[in-house]
Tab-separated table of C-alpha atoms in Angstrom:
chain	number	residue	atom	x	y	z
A	25	MET	CA	-32.568	-19.614	-18.587
A	26	LYS	CA	-33.625	-20.511	-22.097
A	27	PRO	CA	-33.816	-24.032	-23.536
A	28	PHE	CA	-31.147	-24.617	-26.168
A	29	ARG	CA	-30.805	-27.052	-29.043
A	30	VAL	CA	-27.873	-27.550	-31.358
A	31	GLU	CA	-29.172	-26.777	-34.854
A	32	ILE	CA	-26.395	-26.021	-37.310
A	33	PRO	CA	-27.513	-24.706	-40.717
A	34	GLN	CA	-26.704	-27.042	-43.585
A	35	ALA	CA	-24.916	-24.179	-45.330
A	36	ASP	CA	-22.334	-24.162	-42.525
A	37	LEU	CA	-21.687	-27.874	-42.973
A	38	ASP	CA	-21.426	-27.479	-46.738
A	39	ASP	CA	-18.921	-24.663	-46.249
A	40	LEU	CA	-16.877	-26.844	-43.889
A	41	ASN	CA	-16.719	-29.681	-46.413
A	42	ARG	CA	-15.787	-27.275	-49.206
A	43	ARG	CA	-12.947	-25.828	-47.148
A	44	ILE	CA	-11.608	-29.290	-46.291
A	45	SER	CA	-11.666	-30.294	-49.962
A	46	THR	CA	-9.666	-27.206	-51.019
A	47	THR	CA	-6.992	-27.447	-48.321
A	48	ARG	CA	-3.543	-26.296	-49.353
A	49	TRP	CA	-1.273	-28.979	-47.876
A	50	PRO	CA	2.324	-28.550	-46.656
A	51	GLU	CA	5.057	-31.072	-47.259
A	52	ASN	CA	6.660	-32.841	-44.303
A	53	LEU	CA	10.176	-34.161	-44.062
A	54	PRO	CA	10.113	-37.916	-44.679
A	55	GLY	CA	10.367	-40.378	-41.815
A	56	GLU	CA	9.781	-37.940	-38.960
A	57	GLY	CA	6.478	-39.320	-37.677
A	58	TRP	CA	5.008	-37.168	-34.895
A	59	THR	CA	8.297	-35.728	-33.634
A	60	ARG	CA	7.760	-32.393	-35.433
A	61	GLY	CA	3.990	-32.266	-35.089
A	62	VAL	CA	1.071	-33.882	-36.893
A	63	PRO	CA	2.230	-35.825	-39.988
A	64	THR	CA	0.660	-34.777	-43.279
A	65	ALA	CA	-0.188	-38.329	-44.348
A	66	TYR	CA	-2.110	-38.955	-41.126
A	67	LEU	CA	-3.944	-35.643	-41.271
A	68	LYS	CA	-4.947	-36.061	-44.909
A	69	GLU	CA	-6.572	-39.369	-44.054
A	70	LEU	CA	-8.346	-37.978	-40.999
A	71	ALA	CA	-9.522	-34.878	-42.878
A	72	GLU	CA	-10.937	-37.010	-45.686
A	73	TYR	CA	-12.793	-39.117	-43.138
A	74	TRP	CA	-14.122	-35.908	-41.575
A	75	ARG	CA	-15.343	-34.700	-44.988
A	76	THR	CA	-16.823	-37.929	-46.341
A	77	SER	CA	-17.696	-40.269	-43.449
A	78	TYR	CA	-18.119	-38.338	-40.223
A	79	ASP	CA	-21.781	-37.601	-39.455
A	80	TRP	CA	-22.300	-34.270	-37.688
A	81	ARG	CA	-26.064	-34.720	-37.701
A	82	ALA	CA	-25.657	-37.904	-35.640
A	83	ALA	CA	-23.443	-36.019	-33.189
A	84	GLU	CA	-25.943	-33.176	-33.071
A	85	ALA	CA	-28.764	-35.602	-32.312
A	86	ARG	CA	-26.702	-37.210	-29.570
A	87	LEU	CA	-26.086	-33.847	-27.924
A	88	ASN	CA	-29.752	-32.937	-28.239
A	89	ARG	CA	-30.822	-36.083	-26.385
A	90	PHE	CA	-29.879	-34.225	-23.219
A	91	PRO	CA	-31.552	-31.059	-21.885
A	92	GLN	CA	-29.485	-27.974	-22.685
A	93	TYR	CA	-29.896	-24.354	-21.715
A	94	ILE	CA	-28.237	-20.996	-22.178
A	95	THR	CA	-28.210	-18.170	-19.681
A	96	GLU	CA	-26.373	-14.895	-19.200
A	97	ILE	CA	-24.042	-14.567	-16.224
A	98	ASP	CA	-21.891	-11.486	-15.613
A	99	GLY	CA	-22.552	-10.342	-19.179
A	100	ALA	CA	-21.454	-13.612	-20.850
A	101	ASN	CA	-23.543	-16.387	-22.329
A	102	VAL	CA	-23.185	-19.744	-20.582
A	103	HIS	CA	-24.372	-22.870	-22.366
A	104	PHE	CA	-24.833	-25.962	-20.235
A	105	LEU	CA	-26.258	-29.451	-20.132
A	106	HIS	CA	-28.513	-30.040	-17.137
A	107	VAL	CA	-29.384	-33.710	-16.832
A	108	ARG	CA	-31.366	-34.546	-13.733
A	109	SER	CA	-31.357	-38.067	-12.370
A	110	PRO	CA	-34.589	-40.010	-11.902
A	111	GLU	CA	-33.327	-40.703	-8.372
A	112	PRO	CA	-34.719	-37.985	-6.073
A	113	ASP	CA	-31.753	-38.081	-3.670
A	114	ALA	CA	-29.093	-37.805	-6.389
A	115	THR	CA	-25.998	-35.689	-5.683
A	116	PRO	CA	-25.639	-32.534	-7.834
A	117	LEU	CA	-22.356	-32.708	-9.758
A	118	LEU	CA	-20.854	-29.738	-11.625
A	119	VAL	CA	-18.434	-30.986	-14.315
A	120	THR	CA	-16.002	-28.639	-16.071
A	121	HIS	CA	-13.996	-29.345	-19.219
A	122	GLY	CA	-10.750	-27.667	-20.304
A	123	TRP	CA	-8.885	-26.876	-23.512
A	124	PRO	CA	-9.237	-28.208	-26.141
A	125	GLY	CA	-12.204	-29.839	-24.541
A	126	SER	CA	-15.959	-29.538	-24.741
A	127	VAL	CA	-19.151	-30.724	-23.097
A	128	ALA	CA	-19.069	-33.469	-25.742
A	129	GLU	CA	-16.208	-35.237	-23.977
A	130	PHE	CA	-18.680	-36.339	-21.263
A	131	LEU	CA	-21.296	-37.896	-23.535
A	132	ASP	CA	-20.241	-41.454	-22.637
A	133	VAL	CA	-20.590	-40.909	-18.889
A	134	ILE	CA	-23.843	-38.946	-18.612
A	135	GLU	CA	-26.282	-41.842	-18.509
A	136	PRO	CA	-24.298	-44.087	-16.114
A	137	LEU	CA	-23.784	-41.149	-13.734
A	138	THR	CA	-27.381	-39.895	-13.795
A	139	ASP	CA	-29.190	-43.240	-13.956
A	140	PRO	CA	-27.035	-46.001	-12.448
A	141	ARG	CA	-30.128	-48.124	-11.803
A	142	ALA	CA	-30.660	-48.487	-15.571
A	143	ASN	CA	-26.934	-49.001	-16.221
A	144	GLY	CA	-26.053	-51.819	-13.855
A	145	GLY	CA	-25.141	-49.609	-10.887
A	146	ASP	CA	-26.374	-48.682	-7.443
A	147	PRO	CA	-29.095	-45.987	-7.464
A	148	ALA	CA	-27.462	-44.521	-4.349
A	149	ASP	CA	-24.611	-43.406	-6.640
A	150	ALA	CA	-26.805	-41.210	-8.840
A	151	PHE	CA	-25.948	-37.618	-9.797
A	152	HIS	CA	-27.796	-34.630	-11.174
A	153	LEU	CA	-25.329	-33.362	-13.802
A	154	VAL	CA	-24.555	-29.757	-14.708
A	155	ILE	CA	-21.997	-29.585	-17.541
A	156	PRO	CA	-21.317	-26.027	-18.741
A	157	SER	CA	-19.335	-24.784	-21.714
A	158	ILE	CA	-16.706	-22.374	-20.397
A	159	PRO	CA	-17.390	-18.793	-21.602
A	160	GLY	CA	-15.443	-18.418	-24.842
A	161	TYR	CA	-15.867	-22.100	-25.707
A	162	GLY	CA	-18.320	-23.941	-27.915
A	163	PHE	CA	-21.963	-23.014	-27.646
A	164	SER	CA	-21.293	-20.409	-24.951
A	165	GLY	CA	-19.647	-18.391	-27.731
A	166	SER	CA	-17.160	-15.577	-27.333
A	167	THR	CA	-17.037	-13.516	-24.152
A	168	PRO	CA	-18.220	-9.890	-24.458
A	169	GLY	CA	-14.912	-8.464	-23.232
A	170	THR	CA	-11.672	-9.103	-21.428
A	171	GLY	CA	-11.172	-10.327	-17.869
A	172	TRP	CA	-12.582	-13.838	-18.142
A	173	GLY	CA	-9.855	-15.574	-16.169
A	174	LEU	CA	-10.243	-18.615	-13.958
A	175	PRO	CA	-11.629	-16.819	-10.851
A	176	ARG	CA	-14.332	-15.107	-12.893
A	177	ILE	CA	-15.344	-18.407	-14.484
A	178	ALA	CA	-15.510	-20.030	-11.044
A	179	GLY	CA	-17.668	-17.139	-9.848
A	180	ALA	CA	-20.004	-17.717	-12.789
A	181	TRP	CA	-20.281	-21.393	-11.819
A	182	VAL	CA	-21.222	-20.439	-8.260
A	183	GLU	CA	-23.975	-18.226	-9.657
A	184	LEU	CA	-25.109	-20.925	-12.091
A	185	MET	CA	-25.533	-23.484	-9.308
A	186	ARG	CA	-27.355	-20.896	-7.191
A	187	ARG	CA	-29.795	-20.201	-10.017
A	188	LEU	CA	-30.394	-23.935	-10.433
A	189	GLY	CA	-31.292	-24.143	-6.761
A	190	TYR	CA	-28.589	-26.563	-5.642
A	191	GLU	CA	-27.781	-26.029	-1.974
A	192	ARG	CA	-25.064	-28.694	-1.849
A	193	TYR	CA	-23.019	-29.952	-4.778
A	194	VAL	CA	-19.741	-31.544	-5.841
A	195	ALA	CA	-17.400	-29.870	-8.355
A	196	GLN	CA	-15.387	-32.006	-10.776
A	197	GLY	CA	-12.851	-31.043	-13.426
A	198	GLY	CA	-9.868	-31.805	-15.606
A	199	ASP	CA	-7.412	-29.497	-17.405
A	200	PHE	CA	-8.767	-25.933	-16.879
A	201	GLY	CA	-11.596	-27.629	-15.016
A	202	VAL	CA	-9.112	-28.379	-12.216
A	203	PRO	CA	-8.358	-24.799	-11.134
A	204	ILE	CA	-11.924	-23.722	-11.931
A	205	SER	CA	-13.303	-26.468	-9.666
A	206	LEU	CA	-10.783	-25.714	-6.911
A	207	MET	CA	-11.668	-22.019	-7.055
A	208	THR	CA	-15.366	-22.858	-7.012
A	209	GLY	CA	-14.727	-24.830	-3.818
A	210	MET	CA	-12.865	-21.881	-2.312
A	211	MET	CA	-15.496	-19.317	-3.293
A	212	ASP	CA	-18.510	-21.392	-2.326
A	213	ALA	CA	-17.278	-23.638	0.485
A	214	GLU	CA	-20.640	-23.259	2.213
A	215	HIS	CA	-22.322	-25.141	-0.642
A	216	VAL	CA	-19.536	-27.238	-2.230
A	217	ALA	CA	-19.424	-30.625	-0.516
A	218	GLY	CA	-16.140	-31.546	-2.190
A	219	VAL	CA	-13.977	-31.196	-5.279
A	220	HIS	CA	-12.854	-34.095	-7.489
A	221	VAL	CA	-10.120	-33.657	-10.105
A	222	ASN	CA	-8.620	-36.020	-12.661
A	223	MET	CA	-5.367	-34.058	-12.933
A	224	LEU	CA	-3.427	-32.098	-10.338
A	225	PRO	CA	-0.203	-30.249	-11.197
A	226	THR	CA	2.357	-30.775	-8.448
A	227	THR	CA	5.923	-29.523	-8.248
A	228	PRO	CA	8.823	-29.451	-5.805
A	229	SER	CA	8.974	-26.329	-3.678
A	230	GLY	CA	12.768	-26.110	-3.904
A	231	GLU	CA	13.289	-26.900	-0.228
A	232	PRO	CA	16.523	-28.816	0.485
A	233	GLY	CA	16.065	-32.558	0.618
A	234	GLU	CA	12.537	-32.496	-0.770
A	235	LEU	CA	13.438	-34.902	-3.566
A	236	ASP	CA	15.213	-37.344	-1.257
A	237	GLY	CA	13.610	-40.739	-1.296
A	238	LEU	CA	11.447	-40.235	-4.372
A	239	ASN	CA	10.820	-43.637	-5.897
A	240	GLU	CA	11.338	-44.457	-9.571
A	241	ARG	CA	7.713	-43.826	-10.442
A	242	ASP	CA	7.706	-40.331	-8.979
A	243	GLN	CA	11.047	-39.504	-10.570
A	244	ALA	CA	9.520	-40.521	-13.902
A	245	ARG	CA	6.582	-38.214	-13.200
A	246	LEU	CA	8.928	-35.311	-12.578
A	247	ALA	CA	10.613	-36.080	-15.897
A	248	GLN	CA	7.207	-36.191	-17.584
A	249	SER	CA	6.403	-32.718	-16.242
A	250	ARG	CA	9.753	-31.426	-17.469
A	251	ARG	CA	8.982	-32.829	-20.918
A	252	PHE	CA	5.736	-30.876	-20.878
A	253	TYR	CA	7.565	-27.632	-20.063
A	254	ASP	CA	10.283	-28.275	-22.653
A	255	ASP	CA	8.395	-29.879	-25.534
A	256	LEU	CA	4.616	-30.043	-25.175
A	257	SER	CA	3.665	-26.608	-23.852
A	258	GLY	CA	4.066	-24.577	-27.047
A	259	THR	CA	0.341	-23.961	-27.504
A	260	MET	CA	0.006	-22.848	-23.886
A	261	LYS	CA	2.836	-20.337	-24.242
A	262	LEU	CA	1.420	-19.062	-27.525
A	263	HIS	CA	-2.111	-18.664	-26.149
A	264	SER	CA	-0.879	-16.958	-22.999
A	265	THR	CA	1.031	-14.318	-24.980
A	266	ARG	CA	-0.541	-13.951	-28.456
A	267	PRO	CA	-4.013	-15.538	-28.533
A	268	ASN	CA	-5.262	-13.215	-31.263
A	269	THR	CA	-2.510	-14.101	-33.711
A	270	VAL	CA	-3.097	-17.842	-33.601
A	271	SER	CA	-6.856	-17.378	-33.967
A	272	TYR	CA	-6.779	-16.228	-37.602
A	273	ALA	CA	-5.414	-19.452	-39.049
A	274	LEU	CA	-7.556	-21.674	-36.819
A	275	THR	CA	-10.755	-19.773	-37.571
A	276	ASP	CA	-10.111	-19.795	-41.324
A	277	SER	CA	-8.802	-23.335	-41.866
A	278	PRO	CA	-10.719	-26.363	-40.596
A	279	VAL	CA	-7.740	-28.613	-41.282
A	280	GLY	CA	-5.577	-26.230	-39.267
A	281	GLN	CA	-8.077	-26.501	-36.408
A	282	LEU	CA	-8.118	-30.285	-36.813
A	283	ALA	CA	-4.334	-30.559	-36.611
A	284	TYR	CA	-4.145	-28.227	-33.628
A	285	ILE	CA	-6.572	-30.308	-31.565
A	286	ALA	CA	-5.555	-33.758	-32.823
A	287	GLU	CA	-1.990	-33.078	-31.686
A	288	LYS	CA	-3.161	-32.544	-28.093
A	289	PHE	CA	-5.147	-35.778	-28.160
A	290	LYS	CA	-1.983	-37.540	-29.305
A	291	ASP	CA	0.362	-35.906	-26.781
A	292	TRP	CA	-1.883	-35.927	-23.707
A	293	THR	CA	-3.613	-39.312	-23.943
A	294	ASP	CA	-2.736	-42.957	-23.519
A	295	SER	CA	-2.254	-43.380	-27.260
A	296	ALA	CA	0.326	-45.599	-28.908
A	297	GLU	CA	0.508	-44.353	-32.493
A	298	VAL	CA	-2.452	-42.056	-33.232
A	299	PRO	CA	-5.109	-40.249	-31.141
A	300	GLU	CA	-7.734	-42.836	-32.075
A	301	ASP	CA	-5.792	-45.378	-30.024
A	302	ALA	CA	-7.073	-43.534	-26.964
A	303	VAL	CA	-10.329	-41.810	-27.963
A	304	ASP	CA	-13.148	-42.563	-30.347
A	305	LYS	CA	-12.435	-40.926	-33.696
A	306	ASP	CA	-15.970	-39.637	-34.193
A	307	LEU	CA	-16.062	-38.153	-30.694
A	308	LEU	CA	-12.731	-36.428	-31.330
A	309	LEU	CA	-14.132	-35.003	-34.569
A	310	THR	CA	-17.263	-33.837	-32.744
A	311	ILE	CA	-15.085	-31.735	-30.446
A	312	VAL	CA	-13.126	-30.322	-33.394
A	313	THR	CA	-16.335	-29.614	-35.284
A	314	ILE	CA	-17.822	-27.738	-32.319
A	315	TYR	CA	-14.783	-25.458	-32.198
A	316	TRP	CA	-15.045	-24.916	-35.950
A	317	LEU	CA	-18.789	-24.303	-36.182
A	318	THR	CA	-18.810	-21.901	-33.220
A	319	ALA	CA	-15.599	-20.114	-34.351
A	320	THR	CA	-14.260	-20.268	-30.789
A	321	ALA	CA	-10.623	-21.148	-31.474
A	322	GLY	CA	-9.584	-17.602	-30.649
A	323	SER	CA	-11.958	-16.913	-27.767
A	324	SER	CA	-11.052	-20.191	-26.038
A	325	ALA	CA	-7.358	-19.321	-26.283
A	326	GLN	CA	-8.037	-16.120	-24.333
A	327	THR	CA	-8.452	-18.181	-21.151
A	328	TYR	CA	-4.684	-18.699	-21.134
A	329	TYR	CA	-3.941	-15.000	-21.554
A	330	GLU	CA	-6.334	-14.094	-18.755
A	331	SER	CA	-4.933	-16.770	-16.433
A	332	VAL	CA	-1.206	-16.593	-17.083
A	333	GLU	CA	-0.319	-16.290	-13.394
A	334	GLN	CA	-1.888	-19.686	-12.689
A	335	LEU	CA	-0.275	-21.483	-15.629
A	336	PRO	CA	2.784	-23.757	-15.650
A	337	ILE	CA	4.627	-21.514	-18.100
A	338	ASN	CA	8.067	-22.388	-16.770
A	339	ALA	CA	9.343	-25.114	-14.474
A	340	GLN	CA	7.084	-23.970	-11.647
A	341	VAL	CA	3.390	-24.743	-11.617
A	342	GLY	CA	1.077	-21.941	-10.579
A	343	ARG	CA	-0.012	-23.011	-7.102
A	344	PHE	CA	-3.447	-22.539	-5.607
A	345	PRO	CA	-4.386	-21.919	-1.990
A	346	PRO	CA	-5.502	-25.064	-0.152
A	347	VAL	CA	-9.134	-25.748	-0.939
A	348	PRO	CA	-11.205	-25.657	2.282
A	349	VAL	CA	-13.406	-28.617	1.291
A	350	PRO	CA	-12.613	-32.331	0.871
A	351	LEU	CA	-10.578	-33.063	-2.247
A	352	GLY	CA	-10.430	-36.236	-4.331
A	353	VAL	CA	-7.702	-36.928	-6.887
A	354	ALA	CA	-7.738	-39.489	-9.694
A	355	VAL	CA	-4.255	-39.936	-11.165
A	356	PHE	CA	-4.026	-41.091	-14.786
A	357	PRO	CA	-0.488	-41.881	-15.989
A	358	HIS	CA	-0.630	-40.227	-19.417
A	359	ALA	CA	-2.171	-36.877	-18.474
A	360	ALA	CA	-0.231	-33.717	-19.281
A	361	PHE	CA	0.711	-33.589	-15.593
A	362	VAL	CA	0.812	-36.606	-13.307
A	363	ALA	CA	0.485	-35.765	-9.638
A	364	ILE	CA	3.074	-36.778	-7.057
A	365	ARG	CA	1.285	-37.564	-3.816
A	366	ARG	CA	3.972	-36.189	-1.505
A	367	PHE	CA	3.755	-32.753	-3.109
A	368	ALA	CA	-0.032	-32.869	-3.498
A	369	GLU	CA	-0.604	-33.547	0.200
A	370	ARG	CA	1.809	-30.739	1.078
A	371	ASP	CA	-0.263	-28.247	-0.934
A	372	PHE	CA	-3.731	-29.741	-0.346
A	373	PRO	CA	-4.155	-31.085	3.195
A	374	SER	CA	-7.875	-31.666	2.586
A	375	ILE	CA	-7.271	-34.672	0.290
A	376	ILE	CA	-9.501	-37.540	1.432
A	377	HIS	CA	-9.432	-39.663	-1.724
A	378	TRP	CA	-6.502	-40.639	-3.945
A	379	THR	CA	-6.534	-43.248	-6.715
A	380	GLU	CA	-3.729	-44.112	-9.133
A	381	TYR	CA	-4.551	-45.912	-12.367
A	382	ASP	CA	-2.290	-47.833	-14.721
A	383	ARG	CA	-3.911	-46.509	-17.890
A	384	GLY	CA	-5.625	-43.395	-19.200
A	385	GLY	CA	-4.597	-39.824	-19.810
A	386	HIS	CA	-5.813	-36.242	-19.907
A	387	TYR	CA	-9.387	-37.020	-21.018
A	388	PRO	CA	-10.481	-39.990	-18.878
A	389	ALA	CA	-14.209	-39.490	-19.487
A	390	MET	CA	-13.438	-40.259	-23.135
A	391	GLU	CA	-10.486	-42.630	-22.739
A	392	GLU	CA	-11.545	-44.693	-19.730
A	393	PRO	CA	-15.165	-43.811	-18.951
A	394	ASP	CA	-15.638	-46.765	-16.599
A	395	LEU	CA	-12.656	-45.714	-14.467
A	396	PHE	CA	-13.838	-42.101	-14.463
A	397	ILE	CA	-17.359	-43.048	-13.415
A	398	ASP	CA	-16.186	-45.369	-10.678
A	399	ASP	CA	-13.747	-42.844	-9.222
A	400	VAL	CA	-16.337	-40.086	-9.051
A	401	ARG	CA	-18.756	-42.482	-7.365
A	402	VAL	CA	-16.190	-43.629	-4.789
A	403	PHE	CA	-15.337	-40.016	-3.933
A	404	ALA	CA	-19.012	-39.110	-3.528
A	405	ARG	CA	-19.492	-42.075	-1.185
A	406	ALA	CA	-16.535	-40.893	0.887
A	407	LEU	CA	-18.126	-37.456	1.177
A	408	LYS	CA	-21.330	-38.973	2.505
A	409	LYS	CA	-19.366	-40.790	5.219
A	410	ALA	CA	-17.257	-37.761	6.142
């Protein structure tokens, strides 16, 4: 394992700004808002802010405040943050992002989770944090070949935690981090104390009468899932069939990359009008900038192609075998999928913790960090009592 620091050459930043300034802009139909995708007027304003006001060096310094490393596992580079708590009895916690996510989405929760004593919390709730970049994403860079689906990533995480010497740990994830964490719990049940997720796709099995008695809230959640299949899953279907084709435009145009990611933060968060209603604008731009500077738009899309059997491509969600360790679920109402408890408990009998919130979406560590922190802590306490 080698220490790692983010140190982007100034020439790369100058090239980014030059490309933004020479963007060739399309024209949108008037009055359509977000119904056909990201509006040009909004994106022009955000791109100009990115070029003239956003400070990558400040973001870089913020990332470099935390210990980072890079190691090779199964032929691929794995970049990760490893932030140990000052509390000697802290619980090791492996946190996995998804797409279009990054280790940067957890910057607001690292210090409260690792050092609750210094952040108004109980030192008994402390965690040692391991936050890896999925192979193909960010500072892990592209994978050396094909075959990096969800099980292989989970296997790499098991090896990573073994190398770090953690005998007992908790796995946490959202988006792709959900199946990766569940698979980590299945592969390494001897060492995984429990799995916590902040999204859990659930679906009817098709059995007669299964929908009888669903309340209004759960019916609305079914409708929300159907909207994802029908309207919001275009990128997933594209990545799972033609990841190479989409990569050319995203790797060549920073504004194209910006639009592609900003749309997800609009569609999958608790935002009213624009993504910044839900997430900090600079933090959003840090995630976009990481994808741009590492040229991982294409390699990150490969995860979908490699994992198509587990993806909700149609009206059925790819189901996973029941995880053999305790499971905790935090339900946020504006995530891409909102779990229905009846179906979740049918598929995952090991659920010991379930919380439903009235706000927040797909990226709770960014949108509602206090709720995210508290839920992870409550789950970890439940594991200690189990």
